[in-house]
XYZ file of C-alpha atoms in Angstrom:
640
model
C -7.779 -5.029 -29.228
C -7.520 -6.862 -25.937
C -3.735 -7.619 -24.728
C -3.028 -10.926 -22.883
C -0.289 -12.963 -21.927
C 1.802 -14.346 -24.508
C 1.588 -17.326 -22.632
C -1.451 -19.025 -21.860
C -1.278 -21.951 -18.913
C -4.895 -24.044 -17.268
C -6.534 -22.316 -14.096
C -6.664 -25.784 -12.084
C -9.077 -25.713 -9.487
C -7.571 -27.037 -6.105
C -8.840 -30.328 -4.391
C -8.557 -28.896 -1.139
C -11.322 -27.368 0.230
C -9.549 -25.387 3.002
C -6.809 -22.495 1.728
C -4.225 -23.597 4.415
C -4.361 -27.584 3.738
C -3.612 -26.311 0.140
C -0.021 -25.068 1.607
C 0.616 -27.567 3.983
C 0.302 -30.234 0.789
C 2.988 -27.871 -0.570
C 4.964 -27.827 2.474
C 5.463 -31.105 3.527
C 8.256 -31.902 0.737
C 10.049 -28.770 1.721
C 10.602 -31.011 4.725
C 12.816 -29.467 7.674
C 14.067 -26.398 5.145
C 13.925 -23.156 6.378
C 10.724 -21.459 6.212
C 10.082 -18.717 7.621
C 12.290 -15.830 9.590
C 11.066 -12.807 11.528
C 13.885 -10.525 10.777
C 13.067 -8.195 14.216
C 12.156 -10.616 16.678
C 15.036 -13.577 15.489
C 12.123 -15.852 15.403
C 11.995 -18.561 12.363
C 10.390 -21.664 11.242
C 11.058 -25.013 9.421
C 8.743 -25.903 7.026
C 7.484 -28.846 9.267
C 6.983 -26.256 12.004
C 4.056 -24.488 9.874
C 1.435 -26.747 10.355
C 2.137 -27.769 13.454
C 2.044 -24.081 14.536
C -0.932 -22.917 12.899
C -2.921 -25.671 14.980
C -1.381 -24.433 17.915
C -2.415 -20.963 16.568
C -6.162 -22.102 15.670
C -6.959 -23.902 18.987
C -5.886 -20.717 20.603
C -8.387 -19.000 18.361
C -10.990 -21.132 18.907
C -10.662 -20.799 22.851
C -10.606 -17.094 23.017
C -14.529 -17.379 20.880
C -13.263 -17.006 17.193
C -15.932 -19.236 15.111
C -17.307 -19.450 11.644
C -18.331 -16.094 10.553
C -16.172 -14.120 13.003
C -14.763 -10.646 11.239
C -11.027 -10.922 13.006
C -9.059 -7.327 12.393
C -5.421 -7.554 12.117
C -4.214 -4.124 13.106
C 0.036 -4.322 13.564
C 2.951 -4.327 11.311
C 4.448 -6.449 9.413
C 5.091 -9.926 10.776
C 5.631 -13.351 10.066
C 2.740 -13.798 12.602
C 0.405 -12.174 10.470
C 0.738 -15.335 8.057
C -0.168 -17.775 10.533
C -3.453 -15.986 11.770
C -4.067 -15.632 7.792
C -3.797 -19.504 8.223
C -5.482 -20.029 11.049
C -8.357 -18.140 10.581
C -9.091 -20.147 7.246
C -8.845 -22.997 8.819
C -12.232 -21.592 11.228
C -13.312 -20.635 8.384
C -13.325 -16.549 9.932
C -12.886 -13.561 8.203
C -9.689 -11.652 8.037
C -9.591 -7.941 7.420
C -6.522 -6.444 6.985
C -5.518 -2.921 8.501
C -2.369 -1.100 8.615
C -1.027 -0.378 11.824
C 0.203 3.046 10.933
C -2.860 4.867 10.549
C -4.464 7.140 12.549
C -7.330 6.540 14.946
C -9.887 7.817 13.083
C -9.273 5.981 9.706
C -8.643 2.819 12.109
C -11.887 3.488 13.480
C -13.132 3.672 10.327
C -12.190 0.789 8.576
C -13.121 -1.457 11.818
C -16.818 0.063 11.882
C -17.337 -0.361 7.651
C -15.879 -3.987 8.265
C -18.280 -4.742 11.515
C -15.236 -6.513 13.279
C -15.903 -8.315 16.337
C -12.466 -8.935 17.336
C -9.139 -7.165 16.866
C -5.354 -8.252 17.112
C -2.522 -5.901 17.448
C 0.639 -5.560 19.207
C 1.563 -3.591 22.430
C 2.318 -0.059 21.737
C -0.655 0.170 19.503
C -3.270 -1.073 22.348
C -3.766 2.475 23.767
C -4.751 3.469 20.408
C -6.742 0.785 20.016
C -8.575 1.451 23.057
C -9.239 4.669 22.229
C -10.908 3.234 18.565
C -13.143 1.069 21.053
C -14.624 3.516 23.097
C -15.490 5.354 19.996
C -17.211 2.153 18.544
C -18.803 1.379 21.516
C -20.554 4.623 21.538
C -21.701 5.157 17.849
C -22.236 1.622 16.497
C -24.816 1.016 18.478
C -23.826 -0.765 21.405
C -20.823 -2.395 19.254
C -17.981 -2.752 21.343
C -14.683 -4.421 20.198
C -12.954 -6.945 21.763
C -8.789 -5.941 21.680
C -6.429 -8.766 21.799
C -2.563 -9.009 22.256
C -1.121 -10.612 19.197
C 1.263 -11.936 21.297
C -1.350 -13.620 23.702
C -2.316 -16.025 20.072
C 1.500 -17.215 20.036
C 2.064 -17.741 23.693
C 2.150 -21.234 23.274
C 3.960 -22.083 20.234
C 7.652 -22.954 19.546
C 10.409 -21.533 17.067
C 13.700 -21.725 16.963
C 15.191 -18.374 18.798
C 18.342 -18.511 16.668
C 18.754 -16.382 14.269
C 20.173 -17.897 10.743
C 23.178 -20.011 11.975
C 22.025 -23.224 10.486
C 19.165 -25.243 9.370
C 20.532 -28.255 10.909
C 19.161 -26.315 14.955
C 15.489 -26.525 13.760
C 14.063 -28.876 14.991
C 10.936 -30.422 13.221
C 7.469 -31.372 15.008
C 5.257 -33.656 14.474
C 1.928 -32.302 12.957
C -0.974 -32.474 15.032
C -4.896 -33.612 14.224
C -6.127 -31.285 11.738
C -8.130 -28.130 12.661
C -11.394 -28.591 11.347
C -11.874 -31.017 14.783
C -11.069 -27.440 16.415
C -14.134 -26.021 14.926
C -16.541 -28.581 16.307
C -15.259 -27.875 19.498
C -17.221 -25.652 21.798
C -15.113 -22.750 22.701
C -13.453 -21.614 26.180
C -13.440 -18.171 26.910
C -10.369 -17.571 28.607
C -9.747 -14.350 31.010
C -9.828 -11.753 27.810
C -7.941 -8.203 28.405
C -11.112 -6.426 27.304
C -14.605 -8.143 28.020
C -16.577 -9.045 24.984
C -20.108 -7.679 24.184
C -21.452 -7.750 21.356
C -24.864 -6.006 19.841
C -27.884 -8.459 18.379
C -26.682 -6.673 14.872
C -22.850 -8.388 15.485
C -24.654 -12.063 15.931
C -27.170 -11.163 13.028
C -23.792 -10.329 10.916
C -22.046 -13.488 11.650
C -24.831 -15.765 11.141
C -24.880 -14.332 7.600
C -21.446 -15.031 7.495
C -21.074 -18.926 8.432
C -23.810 -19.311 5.648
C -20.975 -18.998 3.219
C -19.497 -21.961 1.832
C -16.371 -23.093 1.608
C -14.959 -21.335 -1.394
C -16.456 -17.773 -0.803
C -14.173 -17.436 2.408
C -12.924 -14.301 2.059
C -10.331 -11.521 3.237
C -11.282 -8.198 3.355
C -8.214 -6.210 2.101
C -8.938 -1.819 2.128
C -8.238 -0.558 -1.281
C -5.389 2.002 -0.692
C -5.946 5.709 -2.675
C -4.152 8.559 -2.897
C -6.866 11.093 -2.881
C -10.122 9.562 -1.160
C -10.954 7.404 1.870
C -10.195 3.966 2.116
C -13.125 1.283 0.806
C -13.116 -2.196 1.874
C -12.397 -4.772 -0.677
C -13.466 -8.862 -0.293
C -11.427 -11.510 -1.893
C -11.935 -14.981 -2.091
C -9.381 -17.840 -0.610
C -10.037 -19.301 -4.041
C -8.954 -16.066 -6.459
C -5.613 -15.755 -4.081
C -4.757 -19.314 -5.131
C -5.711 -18.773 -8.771
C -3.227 -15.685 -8.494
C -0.437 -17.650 -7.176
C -1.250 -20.222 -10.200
C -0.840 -17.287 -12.552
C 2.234 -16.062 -10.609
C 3.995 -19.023 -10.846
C 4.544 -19.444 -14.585
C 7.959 -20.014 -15.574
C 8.527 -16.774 -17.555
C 8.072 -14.572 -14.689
C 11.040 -15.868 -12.644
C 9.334 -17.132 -9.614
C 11.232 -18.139 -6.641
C 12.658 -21.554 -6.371
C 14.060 -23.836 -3.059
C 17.637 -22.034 -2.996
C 15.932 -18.356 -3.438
C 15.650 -16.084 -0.169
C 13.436 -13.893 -0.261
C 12.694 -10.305 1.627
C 9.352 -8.981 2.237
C 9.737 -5.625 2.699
C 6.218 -4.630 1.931
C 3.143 -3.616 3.274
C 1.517 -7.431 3.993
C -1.851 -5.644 4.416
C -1.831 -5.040 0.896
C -2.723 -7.606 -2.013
C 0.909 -7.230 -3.470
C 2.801 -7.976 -0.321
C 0.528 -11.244 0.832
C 0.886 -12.532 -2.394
C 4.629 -12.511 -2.661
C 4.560 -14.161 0.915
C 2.487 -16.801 0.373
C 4.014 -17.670 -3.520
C 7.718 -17.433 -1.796
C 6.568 -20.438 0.824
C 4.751 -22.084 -1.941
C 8.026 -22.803 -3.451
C 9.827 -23.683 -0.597
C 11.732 -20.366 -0.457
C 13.150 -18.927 2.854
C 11.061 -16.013 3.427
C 12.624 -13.278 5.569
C 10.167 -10.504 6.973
C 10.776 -7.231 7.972
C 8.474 -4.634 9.518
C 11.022 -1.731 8.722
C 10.226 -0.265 5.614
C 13.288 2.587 5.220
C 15.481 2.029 2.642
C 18.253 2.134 4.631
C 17.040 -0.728 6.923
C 16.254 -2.340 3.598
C 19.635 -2.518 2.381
C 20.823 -3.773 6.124
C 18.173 -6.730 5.933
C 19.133 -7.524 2.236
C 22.707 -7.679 2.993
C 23.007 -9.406 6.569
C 20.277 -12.050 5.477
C 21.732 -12.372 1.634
C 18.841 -12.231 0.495
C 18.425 -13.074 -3.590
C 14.864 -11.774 -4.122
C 13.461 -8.321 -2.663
C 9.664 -7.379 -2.793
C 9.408 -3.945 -2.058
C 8.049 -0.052 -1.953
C 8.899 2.325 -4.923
C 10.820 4.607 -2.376
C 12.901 1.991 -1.782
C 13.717 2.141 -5.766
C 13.722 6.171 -5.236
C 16.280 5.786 -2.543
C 18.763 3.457 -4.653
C 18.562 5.639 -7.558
C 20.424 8.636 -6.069
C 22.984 6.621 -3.999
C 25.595 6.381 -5.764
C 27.809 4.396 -3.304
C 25.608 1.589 -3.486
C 27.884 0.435 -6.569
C 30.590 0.173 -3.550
C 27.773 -2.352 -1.411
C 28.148 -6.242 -1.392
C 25.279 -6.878 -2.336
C 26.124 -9.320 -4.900
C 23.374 -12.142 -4.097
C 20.793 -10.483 -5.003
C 19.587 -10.480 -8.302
C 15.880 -9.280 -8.683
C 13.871 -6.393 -7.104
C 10.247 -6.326 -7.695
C 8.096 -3.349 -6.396
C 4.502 -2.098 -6.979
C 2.062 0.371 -5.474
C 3.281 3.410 -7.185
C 4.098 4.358 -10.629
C 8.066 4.697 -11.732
C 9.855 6.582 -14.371
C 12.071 4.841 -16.301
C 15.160 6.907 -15.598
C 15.205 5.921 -11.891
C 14.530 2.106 -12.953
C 17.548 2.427 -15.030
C 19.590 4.267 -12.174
C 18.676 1.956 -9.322
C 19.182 -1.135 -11.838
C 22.820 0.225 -12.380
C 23.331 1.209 -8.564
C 22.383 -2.629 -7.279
C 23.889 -4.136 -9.756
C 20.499 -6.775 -10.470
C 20.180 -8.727 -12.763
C 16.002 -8.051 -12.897
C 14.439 -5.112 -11.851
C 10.725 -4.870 -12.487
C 7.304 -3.426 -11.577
C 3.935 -5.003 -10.576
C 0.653 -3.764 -11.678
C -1.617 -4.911 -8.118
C -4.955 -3.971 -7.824
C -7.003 -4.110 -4.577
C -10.142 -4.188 -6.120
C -9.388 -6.948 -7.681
C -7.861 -8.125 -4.996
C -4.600 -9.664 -7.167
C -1.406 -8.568 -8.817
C -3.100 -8.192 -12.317
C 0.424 -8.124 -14.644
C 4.172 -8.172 -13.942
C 7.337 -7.435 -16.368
C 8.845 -11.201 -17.361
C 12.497 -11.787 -15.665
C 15.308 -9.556 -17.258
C 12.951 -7.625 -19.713
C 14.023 -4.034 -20.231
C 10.912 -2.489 -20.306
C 11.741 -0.875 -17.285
C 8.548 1.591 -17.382
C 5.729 -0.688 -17.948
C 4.398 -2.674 -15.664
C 4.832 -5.803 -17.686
C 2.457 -8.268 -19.625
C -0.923 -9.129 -18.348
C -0.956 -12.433 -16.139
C -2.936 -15.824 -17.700
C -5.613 -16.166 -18.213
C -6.560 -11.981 -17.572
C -7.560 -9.772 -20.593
C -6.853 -5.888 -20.398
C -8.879 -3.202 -22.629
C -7.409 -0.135 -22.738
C -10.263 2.291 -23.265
C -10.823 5.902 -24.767
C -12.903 7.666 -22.033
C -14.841 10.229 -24.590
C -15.771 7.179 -26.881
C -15.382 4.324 -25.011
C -13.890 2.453 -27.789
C -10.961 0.215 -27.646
C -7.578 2.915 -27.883
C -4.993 2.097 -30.457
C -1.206 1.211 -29.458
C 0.439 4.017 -27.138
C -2.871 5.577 -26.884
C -3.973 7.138 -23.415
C -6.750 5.864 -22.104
C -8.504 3.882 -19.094
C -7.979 0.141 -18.209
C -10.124 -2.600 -17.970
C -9.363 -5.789 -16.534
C -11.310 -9.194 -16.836
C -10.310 -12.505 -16.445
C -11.125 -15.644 -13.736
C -9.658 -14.278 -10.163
C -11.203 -10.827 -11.159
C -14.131 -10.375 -8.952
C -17.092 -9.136 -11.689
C -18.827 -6.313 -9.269
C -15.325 -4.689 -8.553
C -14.392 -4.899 -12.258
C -15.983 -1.145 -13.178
C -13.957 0.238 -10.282
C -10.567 -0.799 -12.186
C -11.876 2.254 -15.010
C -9.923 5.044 -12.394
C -6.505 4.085 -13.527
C -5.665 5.587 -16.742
C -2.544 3.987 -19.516
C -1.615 2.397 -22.634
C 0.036 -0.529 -24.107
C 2.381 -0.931 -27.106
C 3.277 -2.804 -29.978
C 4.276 -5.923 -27.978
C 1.406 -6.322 -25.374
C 3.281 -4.701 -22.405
C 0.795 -2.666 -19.881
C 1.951 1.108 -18.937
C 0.367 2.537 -15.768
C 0.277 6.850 -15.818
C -2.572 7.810 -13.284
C -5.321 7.767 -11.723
C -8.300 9.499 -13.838
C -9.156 11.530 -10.880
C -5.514 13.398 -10.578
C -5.591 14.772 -14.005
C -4.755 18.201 -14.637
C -7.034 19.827 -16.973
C -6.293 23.582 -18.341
C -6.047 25.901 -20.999
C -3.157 27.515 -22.883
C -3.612 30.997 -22.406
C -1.602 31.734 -25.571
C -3.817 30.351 -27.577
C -6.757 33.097 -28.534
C -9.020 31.583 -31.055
C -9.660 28.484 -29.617
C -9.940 27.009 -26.385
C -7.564 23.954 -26.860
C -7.557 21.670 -23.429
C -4.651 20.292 -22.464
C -3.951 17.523 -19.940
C -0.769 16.799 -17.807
C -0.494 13.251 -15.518
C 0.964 13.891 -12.523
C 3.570 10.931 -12.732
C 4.650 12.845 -15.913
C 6.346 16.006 -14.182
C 7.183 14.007 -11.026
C 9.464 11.691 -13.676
C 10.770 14.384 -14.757
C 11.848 16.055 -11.511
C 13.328 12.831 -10.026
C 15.609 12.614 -12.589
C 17.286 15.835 -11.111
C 19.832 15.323 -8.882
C 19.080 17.789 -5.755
C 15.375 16.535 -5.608
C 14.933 13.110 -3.531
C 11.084 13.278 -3.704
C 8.330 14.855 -5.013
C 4.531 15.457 -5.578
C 2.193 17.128 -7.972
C -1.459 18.112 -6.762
C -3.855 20.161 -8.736
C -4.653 23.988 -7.617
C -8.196 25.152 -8.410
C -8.331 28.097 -10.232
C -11.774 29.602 -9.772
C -12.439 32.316 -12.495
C -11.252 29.341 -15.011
C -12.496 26.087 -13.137
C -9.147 24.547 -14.314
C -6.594 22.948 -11.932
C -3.018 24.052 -12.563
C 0.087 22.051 -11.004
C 1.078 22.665 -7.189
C 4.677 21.024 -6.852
C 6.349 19.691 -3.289
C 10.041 19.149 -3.359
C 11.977 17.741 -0.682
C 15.524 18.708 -1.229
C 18.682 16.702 -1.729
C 21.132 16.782 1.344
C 23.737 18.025 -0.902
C 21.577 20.808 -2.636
C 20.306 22.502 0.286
C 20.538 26.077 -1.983
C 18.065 24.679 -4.411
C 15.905 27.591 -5.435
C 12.391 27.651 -6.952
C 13.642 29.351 -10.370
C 15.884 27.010 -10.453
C 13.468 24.379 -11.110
C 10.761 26.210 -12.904
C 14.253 26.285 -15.546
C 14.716 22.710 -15.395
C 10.897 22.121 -16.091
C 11.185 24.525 -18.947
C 13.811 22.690 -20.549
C 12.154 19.632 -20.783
C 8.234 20.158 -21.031
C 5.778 22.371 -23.181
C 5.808 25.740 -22.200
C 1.919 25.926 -21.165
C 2.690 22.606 -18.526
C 4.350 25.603 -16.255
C 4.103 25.299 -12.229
C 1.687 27.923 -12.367
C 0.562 26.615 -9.047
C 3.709 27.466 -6.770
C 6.519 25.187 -5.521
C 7.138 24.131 -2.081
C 9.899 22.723 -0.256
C 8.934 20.281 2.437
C 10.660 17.627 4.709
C 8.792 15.026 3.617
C 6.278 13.243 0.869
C 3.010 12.248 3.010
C 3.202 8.253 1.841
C 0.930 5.178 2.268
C 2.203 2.348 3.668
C 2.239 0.694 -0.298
C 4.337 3.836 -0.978
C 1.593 5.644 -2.601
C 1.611 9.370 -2.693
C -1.373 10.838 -0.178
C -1.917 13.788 -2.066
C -5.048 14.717 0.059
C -2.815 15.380 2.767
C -0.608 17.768 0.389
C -3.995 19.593 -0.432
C -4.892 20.381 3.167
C -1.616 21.188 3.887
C -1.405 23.291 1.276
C -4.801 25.076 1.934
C -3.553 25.932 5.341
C -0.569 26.987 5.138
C -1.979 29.451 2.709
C -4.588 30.195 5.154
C -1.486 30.940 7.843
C 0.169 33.496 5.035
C -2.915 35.714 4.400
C -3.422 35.922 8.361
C 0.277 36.607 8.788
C 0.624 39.576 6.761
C -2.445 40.838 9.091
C -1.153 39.049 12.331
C 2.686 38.062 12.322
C 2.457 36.712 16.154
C 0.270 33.946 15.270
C 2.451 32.384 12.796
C 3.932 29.611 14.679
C 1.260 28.760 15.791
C -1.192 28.279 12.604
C 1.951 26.869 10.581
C 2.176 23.926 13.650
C -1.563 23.109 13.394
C -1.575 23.659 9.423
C 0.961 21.047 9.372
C -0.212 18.799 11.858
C -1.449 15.828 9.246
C 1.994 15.068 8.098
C 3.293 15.132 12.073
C 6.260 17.318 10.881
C 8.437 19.053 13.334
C 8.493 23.042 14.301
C 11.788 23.215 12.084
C 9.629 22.311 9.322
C 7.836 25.895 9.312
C 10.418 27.562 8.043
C 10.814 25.384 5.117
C 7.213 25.245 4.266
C 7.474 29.177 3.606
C 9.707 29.403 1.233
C 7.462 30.167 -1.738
C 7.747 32.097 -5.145
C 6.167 35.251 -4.102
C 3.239 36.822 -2.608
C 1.669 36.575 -6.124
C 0.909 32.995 -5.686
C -0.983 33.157 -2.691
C -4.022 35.594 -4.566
C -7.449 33.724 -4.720
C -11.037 35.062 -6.377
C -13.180 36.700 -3.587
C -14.956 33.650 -3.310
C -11.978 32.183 -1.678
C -10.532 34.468 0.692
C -11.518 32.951 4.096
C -12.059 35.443 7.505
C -8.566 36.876 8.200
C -9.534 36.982 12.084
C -7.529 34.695 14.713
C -8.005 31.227 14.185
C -7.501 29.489 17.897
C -7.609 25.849 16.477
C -7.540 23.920 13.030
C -11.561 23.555 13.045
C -12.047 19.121 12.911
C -14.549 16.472 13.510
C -14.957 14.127 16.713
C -12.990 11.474 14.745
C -9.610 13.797 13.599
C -10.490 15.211 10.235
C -10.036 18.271 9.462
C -13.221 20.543 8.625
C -12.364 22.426 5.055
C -15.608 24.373 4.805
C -14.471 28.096 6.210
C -17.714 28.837 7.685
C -16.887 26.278 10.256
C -13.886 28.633 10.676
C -14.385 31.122 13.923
């Protein structure tokens, strides 16, 4: 059967023809309300500010050489600025394309080349990394060279009030200016630039394709964020984002209202995070944003800006659920978290639910190659698990991936999404995450298809019964202990088998700094089949390599992993090289040189015995073998 919303409202398709006039229609009965605050920089808006500074923001645009068709890269944190040039570049009818700031060079370089970006736009201490990303474009993409821009040298002209949240009654509104599309007709003034422009025949061949598009297939290209492979880009249309916030905005999902203030404390490069921007200033919410994403600077922001409604990361909701002074906090105004980007056990919904004292507490289901938030949990449910009901006017299949028929309630099997904002050649790419639904229609998230465990049980004889085990299933299961803060499950290859078995990273509990391996291969024991064992080994590590969305990078935990057990075979024939191969073996999750010590505490020597196919050359290894753009070379011939 398919599930859909219980509640079925009309897609209406929007009179405007340019995605920012839609908002300004919106704002202008918000009036001189507070808008918009920058929670770092003290900087905030009134609602009649917006438009006033977006035009401000698009004639600037228009001056340094952004057109129709230009491919603009956003490449900085998160900002309140980031909405305007979101704004502004619809309005020129350019092309965003959204890129976190805390990547590394390569995968920046990366994303910019697949995208074909002409221009880029990121903050000061990111500009010598950005320079570096240039050079490297300039020389492989054939004669593409990037043109780097201060995100500050956009805003040098426009006016906010400094103060920071003493009272509305200090803003002081503007008048709006002529509308932008006069900018566009305008022929553009290259001002003194801090990196000259050039720009290939292929760049001018790529825009003209671009400014053919009309006026509702601008689009945003958004990079779809995975745990275990590389980045691909993702383009969504103005016109599904408004049909999202359409479907976001029914009454039965609690949207935010004029007295609501809200905290973005997400990743705005990400589908989830722009939409709960833009649906907060829809509805004339104040929208507080914050570029720090620890949960300690979370609680801060929540409590000195009293904020009512928090979009964030799950390890936000990880944090919460093992403080247990939180109870102690005042943090009575708020009253709903909402997170997505990872999958959470209901046991730490429940705990962090109790700690905050909220009132709603819920998870998102956002996709970003769909390019929207697909379903979300209606206000105060206590499905706490599931990642709520499908949103109007979208259909979900739930899928058996042997048959391909349609799985019965609480059966396992892989999702399928249609519906209207859905983009129809990125719909097959939505078969890699793997749940169920139940009885009452509400969507549960386990895994990704690829991160399944396959293996045997060994005591089994006659037949070869398969078995699976979900990642998110153990990891559940270990948060719920009280010395573990965070963890990860990654599959180990096993090669006389061809069966993955589960590798588990702990990072240890201030408090439970004695926690021993046995210890938790007991705990596991008590609460899982005997033949789901951590047959892989368990490690204890500082840290869980995250995305910026909060998602788990498990191919960082498998090179780590395959180095550091690189670094043990060639210590037992070398012991001065340790330090040194444990640094580099390291190196991707930028840990410090106390973090050695920790990464060897194993099981025992056992663990660390391969098939002759995979021993690697036990001679000195002078450097971690990579490519010219960072990554790390895996094949151990390349190994000298």
């Amino acid at each position: 059967m398919e599930v859909q919303c219980p509640f079925q409202i009309p897609l209406q398709i929007t009179k405007f023809d340019d995605f920012a006039e839609y908002f300004f229609d919106k704002f202008a009965k918000y009036g001189n309300r507070l808008a918009m605050v920058d929670v770092e920089s003290g900087k905030q808006w009134s609602y009649t500010e917006l438009r006033a500074c977006t035009e401000n923001c698009a004639k600037r645009l228009t001056e340094i050489g952004v057109s129709r068709g230009t491919r603009c890269a956003l490449v900085c944190s998160v900002s309140a600025k980031i909405i305007f040039i979101h704004f502004a570049c619809s309005m020129l009818d350019a092309v965003v394309i959204s890129v976190s700031a805390s990547l590394s060079s390569g995968e920046i370089w990366g994303q910019l080349n697949k995208s074909k970006a002409t221009y880029c736009f990121a903050e000061q201490h990111n500009m010598a990394r950005l320079e570096k990303v240039r050079r490297i474009i300039g020389n492989r993409s054939g004669g593409r060279i990037l043109s780097i821009r201060l995100l500050e040298e956009i805003f040098e002209d426009m006016k906010s009030s400094s103060k920071f949240l003493k009272t509305r009654e200090n803003l002081v509104p503007s008048e709006p200016s002529q509308i932008a599309s006069k900018l566009m007709n305008k022929e553009p003034q290259h001002a003194v630039s801090c990196i000259d422009l050039v720009v290939s025949e292929q760049i001018k061949k790529d825009e003209t394709t671009d400014s053919q598009l009309s006026s509702h297939k601008r689009i945003i290209i958004f990079y779809s964020i995975t745990s275990s492979e590389l980045p691909k880009p993702v383009e969504v249309l103005h016109r599904s984002l408004l049909q999202n916030l359409q479907q976001m905005n029914c009454s039965i999902f609690g949207p935010p209202c004029v007295d609501d203030r809200c905290l973005l404390a997400a990743n705005i490069h990400h589908v989830f995070g722009l939409v709960s921007a833009l649906l907060a200033l829809r509805n004339g919410a104040q929208l507080f944003v914050t570029a720090k994403q620890q949960p300690r600077q979370i609680l801060n922001a929540i409590k000195d800006c009293k904020v009512t409604i928090a979009y964030v990361i799950p390890t936000f909701v990880y944090y919460c659920s093992k403080d247990f002074n939180l109870e102690k906090s005042n943090l009575k105004p708020l009253r709903s978290v909402i997170t997505s980007g990872a999958q959470i056990g209901e046991h730490t919904m429940k705990l962090c639910k109790k700690h905050l004292n909220l009132d709603d507490l819920r998870q998102a289901y956002s996709v970003s190659e769909a390019g929207i938030i697909c379903s979300l949990a209606l206000y105060g449910q206590n499905q706490l698990k599931s990642v709520g009901v499908p949103l109007p006017g979208l259909r979900f299949k739930i899928l058996s991936w042997e048959l391909k028929q349609i799985c019965a309630p609480r059966e396992l099997g892989q999702i399928f999404i249609e519906g209207p904002p859905v983009r129809t050649r990125m719909h097959e790419n939505l078969k890699c995450d793997a749940g169920y639904y139940d009885e009452n229609g509400y969507i549960f998230v386990v895994n990704k298809v690829r991160d399944v465990l396959r293996f045997k049980d060994k005591m089994i004889v006659f037949q070869a019964y398969n078995f699976q085990l979900w990642p998110s299933e153990m990891e559940n299961i270990l948060h719920e202990h009280a010395g573990i803060d965070d963890c990860a499950i990654i599959g180990r290859l096993e090669h006389p088998t061809r069966i993955r078995t589960p590798t588990t990273f702990i990072v240890k509990n201030s408090l439970y700094q004695q926690l021993a391996p046995n210890e938790i291969r007991n705990y596991l024991a008590s609460r899982m089949p005997y033949f789901k064992e951590v047959a892989g080994g368990i490690y204890f590590v500082p840290e869980i390599p995250r995305s910026a969305c909060g998602k788990i990078l498990r191919s960082q935990l498998k090179q780590m992993r395959n180095y550091v057990h690189l670094t043990y075979r060639n210590y037992t024939n070398n012991p001065n090289i340790i330090n040194h191969k444990l640094l580099a073996a390291i190196d991707q999750t930028k840990a410090s040189e106390s973090t050695c010590n920790e990464l060897t505490e194993f099981t025992n020597e056992s663990e660390f015995a391969e098939s002759k196919d995979e021993v690697l050359n036990t001679q000195k290894v002078v450097s971690i073998p990579r490519t010219t753009t960072g990554s790390v070379i895996s094949d151990k011939k390349n190994v000298q």
